[in-house]
CSV table of C-alpha atoms in Angstrom, one decimal:
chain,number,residue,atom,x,y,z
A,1042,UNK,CA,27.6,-78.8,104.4
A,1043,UNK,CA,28.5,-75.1,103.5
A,1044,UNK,CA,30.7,-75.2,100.5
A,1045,UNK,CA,31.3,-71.4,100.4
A,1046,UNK,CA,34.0,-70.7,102.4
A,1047,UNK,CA,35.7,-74.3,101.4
A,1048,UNK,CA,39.2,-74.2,99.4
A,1049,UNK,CA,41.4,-76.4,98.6
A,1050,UNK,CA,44.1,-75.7,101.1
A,1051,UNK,CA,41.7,-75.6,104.1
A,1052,UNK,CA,39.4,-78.9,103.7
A,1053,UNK,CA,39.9,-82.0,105.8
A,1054,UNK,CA,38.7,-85.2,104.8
A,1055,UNK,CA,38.2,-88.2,107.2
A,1056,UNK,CA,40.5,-91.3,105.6
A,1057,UNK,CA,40.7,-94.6,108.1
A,1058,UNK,CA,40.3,-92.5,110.8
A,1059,UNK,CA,43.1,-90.0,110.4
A,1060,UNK,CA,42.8,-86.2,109.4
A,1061,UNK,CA,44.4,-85.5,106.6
A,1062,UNK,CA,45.0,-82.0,104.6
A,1063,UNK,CA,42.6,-83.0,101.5
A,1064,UNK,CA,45.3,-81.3,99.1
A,1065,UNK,CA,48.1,-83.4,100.2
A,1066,UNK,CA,45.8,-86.7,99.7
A,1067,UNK,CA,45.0,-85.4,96.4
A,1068,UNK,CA,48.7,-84.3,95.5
A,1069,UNK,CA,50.2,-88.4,96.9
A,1070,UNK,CA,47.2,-90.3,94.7
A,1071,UNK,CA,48.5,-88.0,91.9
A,1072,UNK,CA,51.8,-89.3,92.0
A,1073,UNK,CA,50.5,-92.6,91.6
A,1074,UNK,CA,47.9,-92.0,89.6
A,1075,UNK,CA,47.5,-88.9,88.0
A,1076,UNK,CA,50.9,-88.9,86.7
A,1077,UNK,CA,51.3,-92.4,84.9
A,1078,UNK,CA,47.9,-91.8,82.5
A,1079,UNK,CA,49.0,-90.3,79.2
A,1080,UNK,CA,45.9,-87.9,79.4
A,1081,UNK,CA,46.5,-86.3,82.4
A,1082,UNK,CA,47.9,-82.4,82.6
A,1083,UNK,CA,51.6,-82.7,84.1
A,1084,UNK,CA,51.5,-81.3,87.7
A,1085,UNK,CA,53.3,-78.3,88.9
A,1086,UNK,CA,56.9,-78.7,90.9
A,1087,UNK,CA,57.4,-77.3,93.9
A,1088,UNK,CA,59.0,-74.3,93.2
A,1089,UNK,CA,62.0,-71.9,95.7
A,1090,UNK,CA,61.9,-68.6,94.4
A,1091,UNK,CA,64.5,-66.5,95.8
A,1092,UNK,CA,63.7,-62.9,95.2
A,1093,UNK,CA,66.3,-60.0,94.9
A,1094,UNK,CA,64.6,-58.7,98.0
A,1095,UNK,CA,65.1,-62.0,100.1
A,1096,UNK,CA,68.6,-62.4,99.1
A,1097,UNK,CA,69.0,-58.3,99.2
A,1098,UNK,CA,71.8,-57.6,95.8
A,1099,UNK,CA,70.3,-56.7,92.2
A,1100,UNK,CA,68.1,-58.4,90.0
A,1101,UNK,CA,70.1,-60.3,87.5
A,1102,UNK,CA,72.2,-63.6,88.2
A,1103,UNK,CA,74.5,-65.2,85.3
A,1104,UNK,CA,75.9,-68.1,87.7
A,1105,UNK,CA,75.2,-70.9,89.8
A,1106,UNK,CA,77.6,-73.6,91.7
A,1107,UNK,CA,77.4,-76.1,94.6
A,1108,UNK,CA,80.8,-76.1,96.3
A,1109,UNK,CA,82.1,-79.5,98.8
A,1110,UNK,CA,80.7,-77.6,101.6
A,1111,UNK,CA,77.5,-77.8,100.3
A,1112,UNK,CA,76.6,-73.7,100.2
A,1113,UNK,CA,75.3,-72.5,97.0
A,1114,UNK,CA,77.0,-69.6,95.4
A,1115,UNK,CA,75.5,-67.1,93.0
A,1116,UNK,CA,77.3,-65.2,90.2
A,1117,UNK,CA,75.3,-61.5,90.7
A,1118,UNK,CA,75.6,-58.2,89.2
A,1119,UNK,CA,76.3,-56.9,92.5
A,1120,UNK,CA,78.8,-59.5,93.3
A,1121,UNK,CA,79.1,-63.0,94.9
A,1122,UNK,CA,76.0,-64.7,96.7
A,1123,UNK,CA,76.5,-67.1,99.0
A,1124,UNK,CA,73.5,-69.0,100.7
A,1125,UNK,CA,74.2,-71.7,103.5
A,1126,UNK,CA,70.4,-73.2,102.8
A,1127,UNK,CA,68.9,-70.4,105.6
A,1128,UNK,CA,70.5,-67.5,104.9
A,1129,UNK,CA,72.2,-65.3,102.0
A,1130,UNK,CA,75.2,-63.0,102.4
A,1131,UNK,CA,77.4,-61.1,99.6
A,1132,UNK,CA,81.2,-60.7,99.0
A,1133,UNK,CA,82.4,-57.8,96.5
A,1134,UNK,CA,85.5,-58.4,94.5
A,1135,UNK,CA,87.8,-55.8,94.8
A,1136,UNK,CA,86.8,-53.9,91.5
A,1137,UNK,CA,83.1,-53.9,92.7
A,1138,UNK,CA,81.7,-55.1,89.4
A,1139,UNK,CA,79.6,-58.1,88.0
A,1140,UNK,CA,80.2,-61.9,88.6
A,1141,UNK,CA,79.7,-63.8,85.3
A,1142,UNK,CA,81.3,-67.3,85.5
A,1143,UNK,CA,81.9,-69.4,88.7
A,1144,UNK,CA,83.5,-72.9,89.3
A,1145,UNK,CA,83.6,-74.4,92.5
A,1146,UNK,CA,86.6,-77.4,92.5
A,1147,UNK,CA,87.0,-80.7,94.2
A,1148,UNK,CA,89.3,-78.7,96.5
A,1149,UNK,CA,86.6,-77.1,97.9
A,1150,UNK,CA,87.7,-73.7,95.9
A,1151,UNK,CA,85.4,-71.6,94.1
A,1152,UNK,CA,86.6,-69.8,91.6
A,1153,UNK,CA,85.4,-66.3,90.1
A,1154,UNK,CA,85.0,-64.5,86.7
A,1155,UNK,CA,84.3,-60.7,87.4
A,1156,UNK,CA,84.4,-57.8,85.0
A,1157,UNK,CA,88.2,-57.4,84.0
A,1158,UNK,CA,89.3,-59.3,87.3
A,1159,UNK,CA,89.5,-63.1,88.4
A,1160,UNK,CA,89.9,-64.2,91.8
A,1161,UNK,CA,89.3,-67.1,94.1
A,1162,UNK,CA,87.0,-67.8,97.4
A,1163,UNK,CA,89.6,-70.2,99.7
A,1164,UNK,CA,88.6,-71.4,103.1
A,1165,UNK,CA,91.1,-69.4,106.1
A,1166,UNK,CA,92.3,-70.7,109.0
A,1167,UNK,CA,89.0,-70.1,110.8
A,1168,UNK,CA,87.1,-72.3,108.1
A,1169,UNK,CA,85.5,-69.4,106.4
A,1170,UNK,CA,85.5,-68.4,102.5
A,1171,UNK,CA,87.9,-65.6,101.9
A,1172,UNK,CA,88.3,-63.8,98.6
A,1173,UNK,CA,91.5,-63.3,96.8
A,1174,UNK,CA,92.1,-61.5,93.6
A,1175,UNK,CA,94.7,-63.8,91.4
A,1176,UNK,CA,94.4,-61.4,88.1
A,1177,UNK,CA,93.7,-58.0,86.8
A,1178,UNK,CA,93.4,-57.0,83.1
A,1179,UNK,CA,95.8,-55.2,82.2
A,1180,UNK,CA,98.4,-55.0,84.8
A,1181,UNK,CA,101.4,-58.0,85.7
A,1182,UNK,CA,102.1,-58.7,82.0
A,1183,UNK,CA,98.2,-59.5,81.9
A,1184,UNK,CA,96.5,-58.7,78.7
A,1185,UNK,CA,93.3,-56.7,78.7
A,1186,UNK,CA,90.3,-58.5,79.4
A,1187,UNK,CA,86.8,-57.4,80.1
A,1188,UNK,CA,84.4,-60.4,81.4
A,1189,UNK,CA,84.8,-63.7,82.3
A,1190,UNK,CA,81.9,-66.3,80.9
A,1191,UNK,CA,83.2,-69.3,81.5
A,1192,UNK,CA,85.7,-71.2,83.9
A,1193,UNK,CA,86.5,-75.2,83.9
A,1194,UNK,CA,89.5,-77.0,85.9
A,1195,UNK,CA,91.1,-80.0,84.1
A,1196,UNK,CA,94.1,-81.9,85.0
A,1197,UNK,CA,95.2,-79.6,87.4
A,1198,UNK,CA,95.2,-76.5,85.4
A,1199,UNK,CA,92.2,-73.7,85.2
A,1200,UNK,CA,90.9,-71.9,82.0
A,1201,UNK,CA,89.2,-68.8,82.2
A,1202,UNK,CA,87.5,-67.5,79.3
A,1203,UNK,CA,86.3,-63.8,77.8
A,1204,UNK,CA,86.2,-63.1,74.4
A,1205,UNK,CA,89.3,-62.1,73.4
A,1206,UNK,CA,91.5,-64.5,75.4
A,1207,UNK,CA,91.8,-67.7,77.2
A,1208,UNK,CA,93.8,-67.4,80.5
A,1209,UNK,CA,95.2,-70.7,81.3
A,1210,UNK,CA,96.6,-70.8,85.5
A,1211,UNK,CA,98.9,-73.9,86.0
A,1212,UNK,CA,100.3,-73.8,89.4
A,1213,UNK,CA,101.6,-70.2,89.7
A,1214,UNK,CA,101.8,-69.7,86.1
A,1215,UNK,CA,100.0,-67.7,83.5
A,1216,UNK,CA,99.4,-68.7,79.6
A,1217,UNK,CA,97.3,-66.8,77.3
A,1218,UNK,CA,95.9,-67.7,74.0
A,1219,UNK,CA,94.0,-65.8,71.5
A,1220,UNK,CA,91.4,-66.2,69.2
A,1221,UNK,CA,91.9,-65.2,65.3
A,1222,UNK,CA,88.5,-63.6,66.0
A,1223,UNK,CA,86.3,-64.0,69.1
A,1224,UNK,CA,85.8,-66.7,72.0
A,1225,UNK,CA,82.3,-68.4,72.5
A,1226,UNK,CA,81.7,-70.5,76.0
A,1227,UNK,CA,84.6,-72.9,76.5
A,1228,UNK,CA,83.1,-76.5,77.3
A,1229,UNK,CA,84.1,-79.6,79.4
A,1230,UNK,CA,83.8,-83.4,78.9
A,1231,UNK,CA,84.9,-86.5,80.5
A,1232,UNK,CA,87.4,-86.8,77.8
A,1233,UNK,CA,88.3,-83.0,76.7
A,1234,UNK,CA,87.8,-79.5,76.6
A,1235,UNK,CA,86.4,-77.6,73.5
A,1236,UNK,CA,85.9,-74.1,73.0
A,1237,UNK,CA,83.7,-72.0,70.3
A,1238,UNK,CA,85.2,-69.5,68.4
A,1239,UNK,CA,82.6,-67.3,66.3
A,1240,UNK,CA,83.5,-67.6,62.6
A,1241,UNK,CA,85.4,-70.9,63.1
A,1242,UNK,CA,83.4,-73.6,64.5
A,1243,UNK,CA,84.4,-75.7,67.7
A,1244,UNK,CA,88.4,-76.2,68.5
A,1245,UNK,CA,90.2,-78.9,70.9
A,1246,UNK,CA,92.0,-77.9,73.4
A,1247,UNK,CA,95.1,-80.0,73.7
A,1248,UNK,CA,98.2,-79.6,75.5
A,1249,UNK,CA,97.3,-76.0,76.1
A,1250,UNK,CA,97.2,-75.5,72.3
A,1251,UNK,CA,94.1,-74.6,70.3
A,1252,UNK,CA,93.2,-77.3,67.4
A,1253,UNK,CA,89.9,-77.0,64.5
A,1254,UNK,CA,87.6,-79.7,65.3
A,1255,UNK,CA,87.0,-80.7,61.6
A,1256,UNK,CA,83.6,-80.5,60.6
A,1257,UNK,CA,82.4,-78.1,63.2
A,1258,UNK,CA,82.2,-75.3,60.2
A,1259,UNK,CA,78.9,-76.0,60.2
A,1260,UNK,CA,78.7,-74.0,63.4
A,1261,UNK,CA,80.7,-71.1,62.3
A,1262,UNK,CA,77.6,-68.6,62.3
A,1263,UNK,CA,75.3,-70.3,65.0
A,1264,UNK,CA,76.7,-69.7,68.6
A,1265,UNK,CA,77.4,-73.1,70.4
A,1266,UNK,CA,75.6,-72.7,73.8
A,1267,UNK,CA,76.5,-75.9,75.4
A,1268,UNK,CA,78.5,-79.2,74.6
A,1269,UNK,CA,77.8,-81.9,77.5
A,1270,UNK,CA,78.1,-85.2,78.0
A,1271,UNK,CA,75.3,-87.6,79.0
A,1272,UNK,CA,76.7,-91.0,79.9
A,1273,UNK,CA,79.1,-91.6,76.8
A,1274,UNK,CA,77.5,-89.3,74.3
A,1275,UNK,CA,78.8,-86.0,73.7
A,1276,UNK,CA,75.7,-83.6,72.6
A,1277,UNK,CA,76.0,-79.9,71.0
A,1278,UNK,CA,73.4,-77.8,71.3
A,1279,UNK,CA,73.7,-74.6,68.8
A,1280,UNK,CA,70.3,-72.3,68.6
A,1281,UNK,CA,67.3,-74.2,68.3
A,1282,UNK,CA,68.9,-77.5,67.6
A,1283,UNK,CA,70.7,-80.8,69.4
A,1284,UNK,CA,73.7,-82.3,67.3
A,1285,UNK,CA,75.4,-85.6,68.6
A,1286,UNK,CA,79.2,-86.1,68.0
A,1287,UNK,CA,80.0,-89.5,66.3
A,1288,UNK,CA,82.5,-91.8,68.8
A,1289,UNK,CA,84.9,-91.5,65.9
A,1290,UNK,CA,84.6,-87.5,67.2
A,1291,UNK,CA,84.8,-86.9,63.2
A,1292,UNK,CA,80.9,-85.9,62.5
A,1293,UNK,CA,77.9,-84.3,63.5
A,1294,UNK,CA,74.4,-85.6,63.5
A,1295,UNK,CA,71.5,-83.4,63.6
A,1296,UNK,CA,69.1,-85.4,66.4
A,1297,UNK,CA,65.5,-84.9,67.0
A,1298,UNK,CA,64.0,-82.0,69.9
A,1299,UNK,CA,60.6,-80.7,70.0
A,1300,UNK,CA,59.9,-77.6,67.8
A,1301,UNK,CA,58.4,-75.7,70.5
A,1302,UNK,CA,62.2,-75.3,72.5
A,1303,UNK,CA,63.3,-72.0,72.2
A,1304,UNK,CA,66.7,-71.0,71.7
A,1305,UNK,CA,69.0,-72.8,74.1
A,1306,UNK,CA,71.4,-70.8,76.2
A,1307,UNK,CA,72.6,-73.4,78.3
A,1308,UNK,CA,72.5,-77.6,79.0
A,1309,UNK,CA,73.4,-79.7,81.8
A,1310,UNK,CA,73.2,-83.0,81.9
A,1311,UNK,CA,70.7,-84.3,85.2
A,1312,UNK,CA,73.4,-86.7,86.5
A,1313,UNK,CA,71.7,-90.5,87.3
A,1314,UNK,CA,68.4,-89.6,85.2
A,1315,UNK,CA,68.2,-90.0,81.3
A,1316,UNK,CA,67.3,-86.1,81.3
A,1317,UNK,CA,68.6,-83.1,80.4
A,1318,UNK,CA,67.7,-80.0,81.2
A,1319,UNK,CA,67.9,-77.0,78.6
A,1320,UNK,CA,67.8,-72.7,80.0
A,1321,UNK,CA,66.4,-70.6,77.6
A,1322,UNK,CA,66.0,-66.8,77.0
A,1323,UNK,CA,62.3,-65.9,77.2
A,1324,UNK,CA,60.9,-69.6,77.7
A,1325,UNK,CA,62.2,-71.3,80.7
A,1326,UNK,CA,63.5,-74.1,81.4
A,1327,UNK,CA,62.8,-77.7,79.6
A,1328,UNK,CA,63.7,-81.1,80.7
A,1329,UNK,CA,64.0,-83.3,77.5
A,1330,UNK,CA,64.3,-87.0,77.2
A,1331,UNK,CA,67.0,-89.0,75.2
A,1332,UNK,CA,64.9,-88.6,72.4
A,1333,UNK,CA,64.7,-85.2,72.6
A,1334,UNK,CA,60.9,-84.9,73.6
A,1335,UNK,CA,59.8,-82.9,76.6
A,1336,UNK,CA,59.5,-84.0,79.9
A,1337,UNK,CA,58.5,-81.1,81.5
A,1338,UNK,CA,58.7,-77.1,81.2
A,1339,UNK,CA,59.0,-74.6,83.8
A,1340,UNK,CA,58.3,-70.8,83.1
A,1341,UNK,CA,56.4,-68.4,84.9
A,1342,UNK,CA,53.0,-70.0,84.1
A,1343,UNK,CA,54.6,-72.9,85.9
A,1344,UNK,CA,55.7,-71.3,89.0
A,1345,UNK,CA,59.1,-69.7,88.2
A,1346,UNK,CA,59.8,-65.7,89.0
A,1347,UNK,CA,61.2,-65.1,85.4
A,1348,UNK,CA,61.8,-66.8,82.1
A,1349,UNK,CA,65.2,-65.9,81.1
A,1350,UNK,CA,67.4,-68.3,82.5
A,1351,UNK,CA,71.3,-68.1,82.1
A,1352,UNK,CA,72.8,-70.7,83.9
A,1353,UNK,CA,71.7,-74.0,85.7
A,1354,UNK,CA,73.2,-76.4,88.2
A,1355,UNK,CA,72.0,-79.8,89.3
A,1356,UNK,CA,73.2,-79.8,93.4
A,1357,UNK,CA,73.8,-82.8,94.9
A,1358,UNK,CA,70.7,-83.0,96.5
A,1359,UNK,CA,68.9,-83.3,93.3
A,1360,UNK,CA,67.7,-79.9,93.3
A,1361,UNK,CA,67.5,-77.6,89.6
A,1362,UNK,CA,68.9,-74.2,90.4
A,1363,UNK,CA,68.6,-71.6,87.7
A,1364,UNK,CA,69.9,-68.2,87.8
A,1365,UNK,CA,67.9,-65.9,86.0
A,1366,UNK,CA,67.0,-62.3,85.2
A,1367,UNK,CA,65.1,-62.0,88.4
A,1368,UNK,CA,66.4,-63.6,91.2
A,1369,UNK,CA,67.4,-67.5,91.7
A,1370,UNK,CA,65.0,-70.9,91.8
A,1371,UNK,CA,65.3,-74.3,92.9
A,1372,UNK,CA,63.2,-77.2,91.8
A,1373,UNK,CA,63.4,-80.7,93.2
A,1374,UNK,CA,63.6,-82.9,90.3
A,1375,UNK,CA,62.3,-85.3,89.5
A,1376,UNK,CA,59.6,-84.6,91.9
A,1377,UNK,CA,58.8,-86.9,94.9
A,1378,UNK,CA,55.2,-84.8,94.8
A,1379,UNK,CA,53.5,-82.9,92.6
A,1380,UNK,CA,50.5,-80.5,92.9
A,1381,UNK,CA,47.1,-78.8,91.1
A,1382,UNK,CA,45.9,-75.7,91.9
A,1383,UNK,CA,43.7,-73.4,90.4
A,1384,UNK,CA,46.4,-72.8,87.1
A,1385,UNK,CA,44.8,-76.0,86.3
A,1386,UNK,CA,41.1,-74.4,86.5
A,1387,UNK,CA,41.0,-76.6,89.6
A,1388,UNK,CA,39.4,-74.5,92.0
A,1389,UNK,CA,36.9,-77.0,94.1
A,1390,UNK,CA,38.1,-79.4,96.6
A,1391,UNK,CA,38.2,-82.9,95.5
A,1392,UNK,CA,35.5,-85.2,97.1
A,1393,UNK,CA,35.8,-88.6,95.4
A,1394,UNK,CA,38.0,-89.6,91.9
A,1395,UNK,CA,37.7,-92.2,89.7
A,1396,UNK,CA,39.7,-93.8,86.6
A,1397,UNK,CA,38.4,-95.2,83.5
A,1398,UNK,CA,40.3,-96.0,80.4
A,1399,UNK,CA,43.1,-93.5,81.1
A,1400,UNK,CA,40.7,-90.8,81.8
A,1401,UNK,CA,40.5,-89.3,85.2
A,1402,UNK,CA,37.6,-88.2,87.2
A,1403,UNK,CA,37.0,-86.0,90.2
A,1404,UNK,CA,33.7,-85.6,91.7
A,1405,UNK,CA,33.7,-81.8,93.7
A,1406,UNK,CA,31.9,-79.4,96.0
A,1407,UNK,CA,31.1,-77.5,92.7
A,1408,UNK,CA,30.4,-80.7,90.2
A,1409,UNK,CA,32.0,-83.5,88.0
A,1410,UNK,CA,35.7,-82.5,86.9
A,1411,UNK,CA,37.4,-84.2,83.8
A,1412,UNK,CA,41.1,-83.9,81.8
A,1413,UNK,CA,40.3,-81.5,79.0
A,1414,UNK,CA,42.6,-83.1,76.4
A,1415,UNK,CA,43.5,-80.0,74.7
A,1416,UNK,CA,46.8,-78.6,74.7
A,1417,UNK,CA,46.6,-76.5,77.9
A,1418,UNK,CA,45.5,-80.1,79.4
A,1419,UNK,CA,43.9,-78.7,82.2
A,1420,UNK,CA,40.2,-79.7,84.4
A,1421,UNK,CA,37.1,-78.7,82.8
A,1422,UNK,CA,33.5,-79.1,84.4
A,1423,UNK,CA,30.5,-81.1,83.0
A,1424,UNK,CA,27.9,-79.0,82.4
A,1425,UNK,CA,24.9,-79.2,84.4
A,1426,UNK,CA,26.2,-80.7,87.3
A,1427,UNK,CA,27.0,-77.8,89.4
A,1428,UNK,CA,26.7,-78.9,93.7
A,1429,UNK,CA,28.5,-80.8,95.5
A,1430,UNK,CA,28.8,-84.9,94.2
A,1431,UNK,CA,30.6,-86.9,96.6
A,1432,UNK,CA,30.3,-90.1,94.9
A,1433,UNK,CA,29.5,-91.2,90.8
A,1434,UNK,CA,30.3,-94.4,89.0
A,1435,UNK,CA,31.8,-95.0,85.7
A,1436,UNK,CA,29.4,-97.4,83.7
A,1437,UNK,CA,29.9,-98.0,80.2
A,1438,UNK,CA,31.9,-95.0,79.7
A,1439,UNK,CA,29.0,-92.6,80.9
A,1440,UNK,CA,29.6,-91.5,84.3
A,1441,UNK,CA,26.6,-91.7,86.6
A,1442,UNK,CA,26.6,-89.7,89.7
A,1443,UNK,CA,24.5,-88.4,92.5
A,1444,UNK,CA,24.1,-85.0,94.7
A,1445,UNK,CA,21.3,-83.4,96.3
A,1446,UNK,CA,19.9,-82.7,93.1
A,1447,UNK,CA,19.5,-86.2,91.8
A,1448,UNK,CA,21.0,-88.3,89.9
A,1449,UNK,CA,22.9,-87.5,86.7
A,1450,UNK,CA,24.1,-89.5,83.9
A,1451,UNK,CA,27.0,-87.3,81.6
């Protein structure tokens, strides 16, 4: 057989009968296989990277929501994406700057944080999304406001926040609080809203008043990046570390998360799963556990365009949207497949595998493939057996395998 001009994408293997793509009969086994053996390398996601090209605006997204229609839209510098699951299109507000918060309602509104303007995308009478300014800084009795970071409805009323006030619309009314210094990310929960204040610590927001959260000094000079709830826990996540908030809502405690997490810049809970997944600025994305171990990572040696990622949304198809300095991604998580390509120094196509004591095996055109346990966790070769070995045994934990050159014992 001529191996040369074999690849991995290309080589069919006869199974029962049936031609099959030999990559996606080694990605199923892996599922099964692969996957459940503690030394195996953690295979990479299918990745949709959508390019500032494809979706034709600037570079640099801050926000990402799902609304009841199902369409995706994108907070951009440029101004709102909107993507229907085929094609992207782009609505300005009517100041022309950038988007930085978004929050699409059980109404099937989406509201919008711009640069010194908020607004709202409403369905017409037609059925399509039309955009309506609501507010501009400085002008109506407004005070002046430059951007938007964060949006949440609650009972009927919707809080937009920037850093030197908190607009509150109820019905057709406007409230506006200030902070005695400056406004962090405002944060929802089943239960209540909280929002950071730099300086301070974490406040309540009750009644449309602002109340300390006693204890949350200990916050005062780390930013609060996210405060979610998974399940019936409420988590803070401030810098590098996870807090949980006592059910008494009286204390923090400091909870474990793996040292190698960067800085977190924003959580969401992965509804239905025990996972959370955690954007960072310069690392990419994690997916951590209860305990606070990782799961999995994705970052640009794992298939994503960029690793700053600002925002994250889970859609209800359980896809992982991140909006990041370079365009927008989806991953489908958790994975129904996963794959190995040549990231993995796999660059042979798989003849024949083989497990023995939690240690995987793959007999190739170009030799005898094992898990390197290091921390990369990726294939390496045994040495000396170079051609093409269709078949090998594993006796007595040597493996013993044949190929036109004999028979080898490793």
């Amino acid at each position: 057989t001529d191996t040369g001009e074999a690849t991995m994408k290309t080589c069919l293997v006869q199974l029962a009968g049936r031609s099959i793509n030999i990559c996606k009969f080694f990605i199923l086994l892996s599922l099964f296989v692969i996957q459940a053996l503690t030394g195996a390398p953690r295979g990479l996601h299918e990745i949709r990277n959508y390019t500032p090209e494809e979706y034709n605006a600037y570079s640099q997204n801050w926000a990402v929501v799902q609304a009841t229609n199902g369409m995706i839209y994108v907070g951009n510098n440029y101004g709102i994406l909107e993507y229907d699951g085929a094609n992207w299109q782009i609505r300005k507000i009517s100041n022309e700057t950038a988007i930085r918060s978004l929050h699409a309602d059980s109404s099937g509104n989406v509201w919008v944080g711009g640069q010194g303007e908020i607004g709202v995308l409403r369905a017409n009478a037609d059925g399509n999304m039309q955009y309506t300014p609501l507010l501009v800084s400085g002008q109506n009795e407004a005070p002046k406001f430059a951007d938007i970071y964060t949006i949440i409805k609650k009972n009927g009323s919707i809080y937009f926040q920037s850093s030197r006030n908190l607009i509150i619309l109820t019905d057709d009314n406007w409230q506006f609080l200030k902070p005695s210094q400056r406004f962090g990310r405002l944060f929802k929960t089943k239960e209540h809203l909280f929002i950071y204040e730099y300086g301070k610590g974490i406040h309540f927001l009750y009644n449309d008043s602002i109340r300390f959260f006693p204890g949350s000094e200990i916050f005062a000079n780390t930013k609060v990046s996210s405060i979610i709830q998974v399940n019936e826990k409420l988590y803070v996540f401030s810098g590098k570390k996870r807090y949980r908030i006592s059910q008494s809502m009286k204390s923090f405690t400091l909870m474990q998360m793996d040292q190698k997490i960067d800085t977190v810049q924003r959580a969401i809970w992965l509804t239905n799963t025990n996972y959370v997944a955690l954007g960072c600025l310069g690392s990419g994305v994690y997916i951590i556990g209860e305990g606070g171990n990782i799961i999995d990572e994705f970052n640009r040696e794992r298939g994503l365009n960029n690793n700053y990622a600002h925002n994250l949304l889970y859609d209800s198809h359980n896809g992982l949207w991140i909006a990041t300095d370079y365009g927008v991604s989806r991953i489908q998580y958790p994975a129904t497949l996963l794959f190995y390509d040549s990231k993995f120094d796999l660059n042979s196509v798989i003849l024949h595998m083989s497990e023995s004591n939690g240690q995987m095996f793959f007999g190739t055109t170009s030799g005898i493939l094992y898990v390197d346990d290091d921390e990369k966790k990726k294939f390496k070769k045994y040495e000396g057996i170079y051609d093409q070995t269709r078949d090998f045994e594993i006796v007595d934990n040597s493996v013993i395998g044949c190929n036109r050159r004999g028979l080898y014992e490793h």
